[in-house]
């Protein structure tokens, strides 16, 4: 059986890194599922892989689910070992934010809309913890799925702007057989909510089908998503935005990320489809 080395301190990661050479990092918040597994397998295929598990308090708002976010360390370690990760960094909050911690990485315009507008401070928390993980692990590559599309763009932009010299590798969205994007927060859904939640991906797929039939009008794509997704609830937003800037598109779209956020019961779910642009093109930004 494969095993994964569990590392809990920054000093021990540095020690591990000395022998490991070039590594790929997979940052996660744990409660791992098939999406994380795909991401970790990809990283392991491309070299020595280290994952991190850290529920980062600075990226949660005061009324969000930091305290109740699902935690499942032993199952997570098994999944990461099976995926081929060599090591996993599992720090405490005190290790990451010791007394006196006083610096935040604040992203710019690309973080201002959508999730950034809905969750003030969220992306500053994400950038701060990811920059810190990068400083600790010093990876050659870092793996992020476009499930969190804006997060991926915010991190690509941070890596470019701060000249971090890390290759950010975008990864696909792993879905349940019915289309629902895998998410640790799906665990909050009751059976009835789980049945309704599939309307979110159905709405996005309906827009993707319209795109395939030639529709390029952003308003029409938004309307299609709204109609189909309404079976799950009323989305907080339905967006048809430029995949590079995340600015809403008016009129004709050459390429687009169609995204939504919707509360289904206790879970706030997000999902998206990327149209007219490949992950390879996204990787080259
Ligand atoms: P999280 O644990 O939610 O912070 O996510 C850690 C990483 O896993 C991020 O890069 C996410 O985008 C990615 N991820 C989350 N859900 C999925 C999914 N359904 N498919 C692929 N990757 C995912």
Coordinates of C-alpha atoms and ligand atoms in Angstrom, one line a residue:
X1 CA 0.0 0.0 0.0
X2 CA 1.2 3.5 -0.8
X3 CA 1.8 5.9 2.0
X4 CA 2.1 9.7 2.2
X5 CA 4.5 11.5 4.5
X6 CA 2.6 13.8 6.9
X7 CA 4.4 17.0 7.7
X8 CA 3.0 19.4 10.2
X9 CA 5.6 22.2 10.6
X10 CA 7.2 24.7 8.2
X11 CA 10.7 23.6 9.3
X12 CA 9.9 20.0 8.5
X13 CA 8.7 21.0 5.0
X14 CA 11.9 22.8 4.3
X15 CA 13.8 19.7 5.5
X16 CA 11.7 17.4 3.2
X17 CA 12.2 19.8 0.3
X18 CA 16.0 19.6 0.4
X19 CA 15.8 15.9 -0.6
X20 CA 12.8 16.2 -2.9
X21 CA 14.1 18.6 -5.6
X22 CA 11.5 20.0 -8.0
X23 CA 8.0 19.5 -6.6
X24 CA 4.4 20.2 -7.5
X25 CA 2.0 21.6 -4.9
X26 CA -1.7 20.9 -4.6
X27 CA -3.3 23.3 -2.1
X28 CA -6.6 22.1 -0.5
X29 CA -8.8 22.6 2.4
X30 CA -9.4 18.9 3.0
X31 CA -12.6 16.9 3.0
X32 CA -11.2 15.6 -0.2
X33 CA -13.2 14.1 -3.1
X34 CA -12.7 12.9 -6.6
X35 CA -11.9 16.4 -7.8
X36 CA -9.0 16.7 -5.4
X37 CA -8.0 13.2 -6.3
X38 CA -7.8 14.1 -10.0
X39 CA -5.7 17.1 -9.2
X40 CA -3.3 15.2 -7.0
X41 CA -3.0 12.4 -9.6
X42 CA -2.1 15.0 -12.2
X43 CA 0.5 16.5 -10.0
X44 CA 2.0 13.1 -9.1
X45 CA 2.1 12.2 -12.8
X46 CA 4.2 15.3 -13.5
X47 CA 6.8 14.8 -10.7
X48 CA 7.1 14.7 -6.9
X49 CA 3.8 15.9 -5.5
X50 CA 3.0 17.5 -2.2
X51 CA -0.5 18.4 -1.1
X52 CA -1.5 20.8 1.6
X53 CA -4.6 20.5 3.9
X54 CA -5.5 23.7 5.7
X55 CA -8.9 25.3 6.3
X56 CA -7.7 28.8 6.1
X57 CA -9.5 31.1 8.5
X58 CA -8.5 34.3 6.7
X59 CA -10.5 33.5 3.6
X60 CA -13.8 33.0 5.4
X61 CA -16.2 35.8 6.2
X62 CA -17.6 36.3 9.7
X63 CA -20.9 34.7 8.8
X64 CA -19.4 31.9 6.7
X65 CA -18.8 28.2 7.4
X66 CA -15.2 28.2 8.8
X67 CA -16.2 26.5 12.0
X68 CA -18.4 23.9 10.4
X69 CA -16.4 23.3 7.2
X70 CA -16.0 19.4 6.9
X71 CA -12.8 18.0 8.3
X72 CA -11.7 14.4 7.5
X73 CA -8.0 14.1 7.9
X74 CA -7.5 10.3 8.0
X75 CA -9.7 9.7 4.9
X76 CA -7.9 12.6 3.2
X77 CA -4.4 11.0 3.9
X78 CA -5.6 7.7 2.4
X79 CA -6.9 9.5 -0.7
X80 CA -3.6 11.4 -1.2
X81 CA -1.5 8.3 -0.7
X82 CA -3.6 6.5 -3.3
X83 CA -3.3 9.4 -5.7
X84 CA 0.5 9.1 -5.5
X85 CA 1.4 12.2 -3.4
X86 CA 4.8 11.9 -1.7
X87 CA 3.9 14.2 1.1
X88 CA 1.2 16.3 2.7
X89 CA 1.6 19.5 4.7
X90 CA -1.1 19.8 7.4
X91 CA -0.3 22.8 9.5
X92 CA -2.2 24.2 12.5
X93 CA -3.6 27.7 12.4
X94 CA -0.9 28.8 14.8
X95 CA 1.8 27.5 12.5
X96 CA 0.5 29.5 9.6
X97 CA -0.6 32.6 11.5
X98 CA 1.6 32.9 14.6
X99 CA 1.2 35.8 17.0
X100 CA 2.4 39.0 15.4
X101 CA 1.4 37.8 11.9
X102 CA 0.7 41.2 10.2
X103 CA 1.0 40.9 6.4
X104 CA -1.7 40.3 3.8
X105 CA -1.5 39.9 0.0
X106 CA -4.3 42.0 -1.5
X107 CA -5.2 41.2 -5.1
X108 CA -6.5 43.8 -7.6
X109 CA -9.2 44.2 -10.2
X110 CA -9.5 40.5 -11.2
X111 CA -10.6 39.7 -7.6
X112 CA -13.1 42.6 -7.3
X113 CA -16.2 41.0 -9.0
X114 CA -18.3 37.8 -8.6
X115 CA -16.9 35.9 -5.7
X116 CA -14.8 38.9 -4.6
X117 CA -17.9 41.1 -4.5
X118 CA -20.0 38.4 -2.7
X119 CA -17.3 37.5 -0.2
X120 CA -15.4 40.7 0.8
X121 CA -11.8 39.9 1.8
X122 CA -12.0 36.3 0.5
X123 CA -9.4 36.6 -2.2
X124 CA -7.0 38.5 0.1
X125 CA -7.2 35.5 2.4
X126 CA -6.7 33.1 -0.5
X127 CA -3.7 35.0 -1.9
X128 CA -2.1 35.4 1.5
X129 CA -2.3 31.7 2.3
X130 CA -1.3 30.6 -1.2
X131 CA 1.7 33.0 -1.2
X132 CA 2.7 31.6 2.2
X133 CA 2.4 28.0 1.0
X134 CA 4.5 28.9 -2.0
X135 CA 7.1 30.4 0.3
X136 CA 7.1 27.3 2.5
X137 CA 7.0 24.6 -0.2
X138 CA 8.8 26.5 -3.0
X139 CA 7.1 24.4 -5.7
X140 CA 8.1 24.5 -9.4
X141 CA 4.4 23.9 -10.2
X142 CA 1.1 24.5 -8.5
X143 CA -2.2 22.8 -9.4
X144 CA -5.6 24.5 -9.3
X145 CA -8.9 23.5 -10.8
X146 CA -11.1 25.9 -12.8
X147 CA -13.9 24.8 -10.5
X148 CA -12.9 27.9 -8.6
X149 CA -12.3 29.8 -11.9
X150 CA -11.8 33.3 -10.4
X151 CA -9.5 31.9 -7.8
X152 CA -7.4 30.4 -10.5
X153 CA -7.2 33.7 -12.4
X154 CA -6.4 35.6 -9.2
X155 CA -3.6 33.2 -8.4
X156 CA -2.2 33.3 -12.0
X157 CA -2.2 37.1 -11.7
X158 CA -0.5 37.1 -8.3
X159 CA 2.2 34.7 -9.6
X160 CA 2.8 36.9 -12.6
X161 CA 2.7 40.2 -10.8
X162 CA 4.9 39.1 -7.9
X163 CA 7.3 37.3 -10.2
X164 CA 6.9 34.1 -8.2
X165 CA 8.3 31.9 -10.9
X166 CA 5.9 29.1 -10.4
X167 CA 4.0 27.4 -13.2
X168 CA 0.3 27.4 -12.4
X169 CA -1.3 24.4 -13.9
X170 CA -5.1 24.7 -14.5
X171 CA -7.1 21.5 -14.1
X172 CA -10.6 20.4 -15.2
X173 CA -13.7 20.2 -13.1
X174 CA -14.5 16.7 -11.9
X175 CA -18.3 16.1 -11.7
X176 CA -20.7 13.6 -10.2
X177 CA -22.3 11.2 -12.8
X178 CA -25.4 13.5 -13.1
X179 CA -23.2 16.6 -13.7
X180 CA -23.0 18.3 -10.3
X181 CA -19.5 19.6 -9.7
X182 CA -17.8 17.8 -6.9
X183 CA -17.4 20.0 -3.8
X184 CA -16.6 19.4 -0.1
X185 CA -19.7 21.6 0.6
X186 CA -22.0 19.0 -1.2
X187 CA -21.8 17.2 2.1
X188 CA -24.2 19.9 3.5
X189 CA -27.0 18.9 1.1
X190 CA -30.0 16.9 2.2
X191 CA -31.1 14.2 -0.3
X192 CA -33.8 16.6 -1.6
X193 CA -31.4 19.5 -2.0
X194 CA -28.9 17.2 -3.7
X195 CA -31.6 16.3 -6.3
X196 CA -32.3 19.9 -6.9
X197 CA -28.7 21.0 -7.0
X198 CA -28.1 19.2 -10.4
X199 CA -30.1 22.1 -12.0
X200 CA -27.0 24.3 -11.6
X201 CA -24.8 22.3 -13.9
X202 CA -27.7 21.7 -16.2
X203 CA -28.1 25.4 -16.5
X204 CA -24.5 25.8 -17.4
X205 CA -24.6 22.9 -19.8
X206 CA -27.7 24.4 -21.5
X207 CA -25.6 27.6 -22.1
X208 CA -22.8 25.4 -23.4
X209 CA -25.2 23.7 -25.8
X210 CA -26.5 27.1 -27.0
X211 CA -22.9 28.2 -27.6
X212 CA -22.2 25.0 -29.6
X213 CA -25.3 25.9 -31.7
X214 CA -23.8 29.3 -32.5
X215 CA -25.3 31.7 -29.8
X216 CA -22.7 34.4 -28.8
X217 CA -25.1 36.9 -27.2
X218 CA -24.1 37.1 -23.5
X219 CA -27.5 38.2 -22.3
X220 CA -29.1 35.2 -24.0
X221 CA -26.6 32.8 -22.4
X222 CA -27.3 34.4 -19.0
X223 CA -31.0 34.0 -19.5
X224 CA -30.7 30.4 -20.4
X225 CA -28.7 29.6 -17.3
X226 CA -31.2 31.5 -15.1
X227 CA -34.2 29.6 -16.4
X228 CA -32.7 26.1 -16.1
X229 CA -30.8 26.7 -12.8
X230 CA -33.9 28.2 -11.1
X231 CA -35.0 24.6 -10.2
X232 CA -32.1 24.6 -7.7
X233 CA -32.9 28.0 -6.2
X234 CA -32.3 31.7 -7.1
X235 CA -28.7 32.2 -8.0
X236 CA -26.8 35.0 -6.3
X237 CA -25.3 35.7 -9.7
X238 CA -25.2 34.3 -13.2
X239 CA -22.3 35.7 -15.0
X240 CA -21.0 35.6 -18.6
X241 CA -17.6 37.2 -18.3
X242 CA -14.3 37.4 -20.1
X243 CA -12.1 34.5 -18.8
X244 CA -9.0 36.7 -18.6
X245 CA -10.4 39.8 -16.9
X246 CA -13.6 38.4 -15.3
X247 CA -15.4 41.5 -16.6
X248 CA -19.0 41.0 -17.6
X249 CA -19.5 40.8 -21.3
X250 CA -22.0 43.0 -23.0
X251 CA -23.4 41.8 -26.3
X252 CA -21.2 39.5 -28.4
X253 CA -18.8 37.0 -26.7
X254 CA -15.7 35.7 -28.4
X255 CA -14.9 33.5 -25.4
X256 CA -16.5 33.4 -22.0
X257 CA -16.6 31.8 -18.6
X258 CA -20.2 31.3 -17.6
X259 CA -20.4 31.0 -13.9
X260 CA -22.9 31.0 -11.1
X261 CA -23.2 30.9 -7.3
X262 CA -26.3 29.6 -5.6
X263 CA -27.4 28.8 -2.1
X264 CA -29.0 25.3 -1.9
X265 CA -30.1 24.8 1.7
X266 CA -27.0 25.4 3.9
X267 CA -24.5 25.0 1.0
X268 CA -23.3 27.9 -1.2
X269 CA -22.4 26.2 -4.4
X270 CA -20.4 27.6 -7.4
X271 CA -19.8 26.2 -10.8
X272 CA -18.8 27.3 -14.3
X273 CA -18.2 26.3 -17.9
X274 CA -15.4 27.7 -20.1
X275 CA -16.5 28.5 -23.7
X276 CA -14.3 29.3 -26.7
X277 CA -11.1 28.9 -24.7
X278 CA -9.1 25.7 -23.7
X279 CA -7.3 25.0 -20.5
X280 CA -4.1 25.0 -22.5
X281 CA -4.8 28.6 -23.5
X282 CA -5.7 29.4 -20.0
X283 CA -2.4 27.9 -18.8
X284 CA -0.5 30.2 -21.1
X285 CA -1.9 33.5 -19.7
Ligands
LIG1 P1 -10.6 23.4 -1.9 O1 -10.3 22.2 -1.0 O2 -12.1 23.6 -2.1 O3 -9.9 24.6 -1.5 O4 -10.1 23.0 -3.3 C1 -8.7 22.7 -3.5 C2 -8.4 22.5 -5.0 O5 -9.3 21.5 -5.5 C3 -8.7 23.8 -5.8 O6 -7.8 24.0 -6.8 C4 -10.1 23.5 -6.3 O7 -10.4 24.3 -7.5 C5 -10.0 22.0 -6.6 N1 -11.3 21.4 -6.8 C6 -12.4 21.7 -6.0 N2 -13.5 21.0 -6.5 C7 -13.0 20.4 -7.7 C8 -13.6 19.6 -8.7 N3 -14.9 19.3 -8.6 N4 -12.9 19.1 -9.7 C9 -11.6 19.3 -9.7 N5 -10.9 20.1 -8.8 C10 -11.6 20.6 -7.8

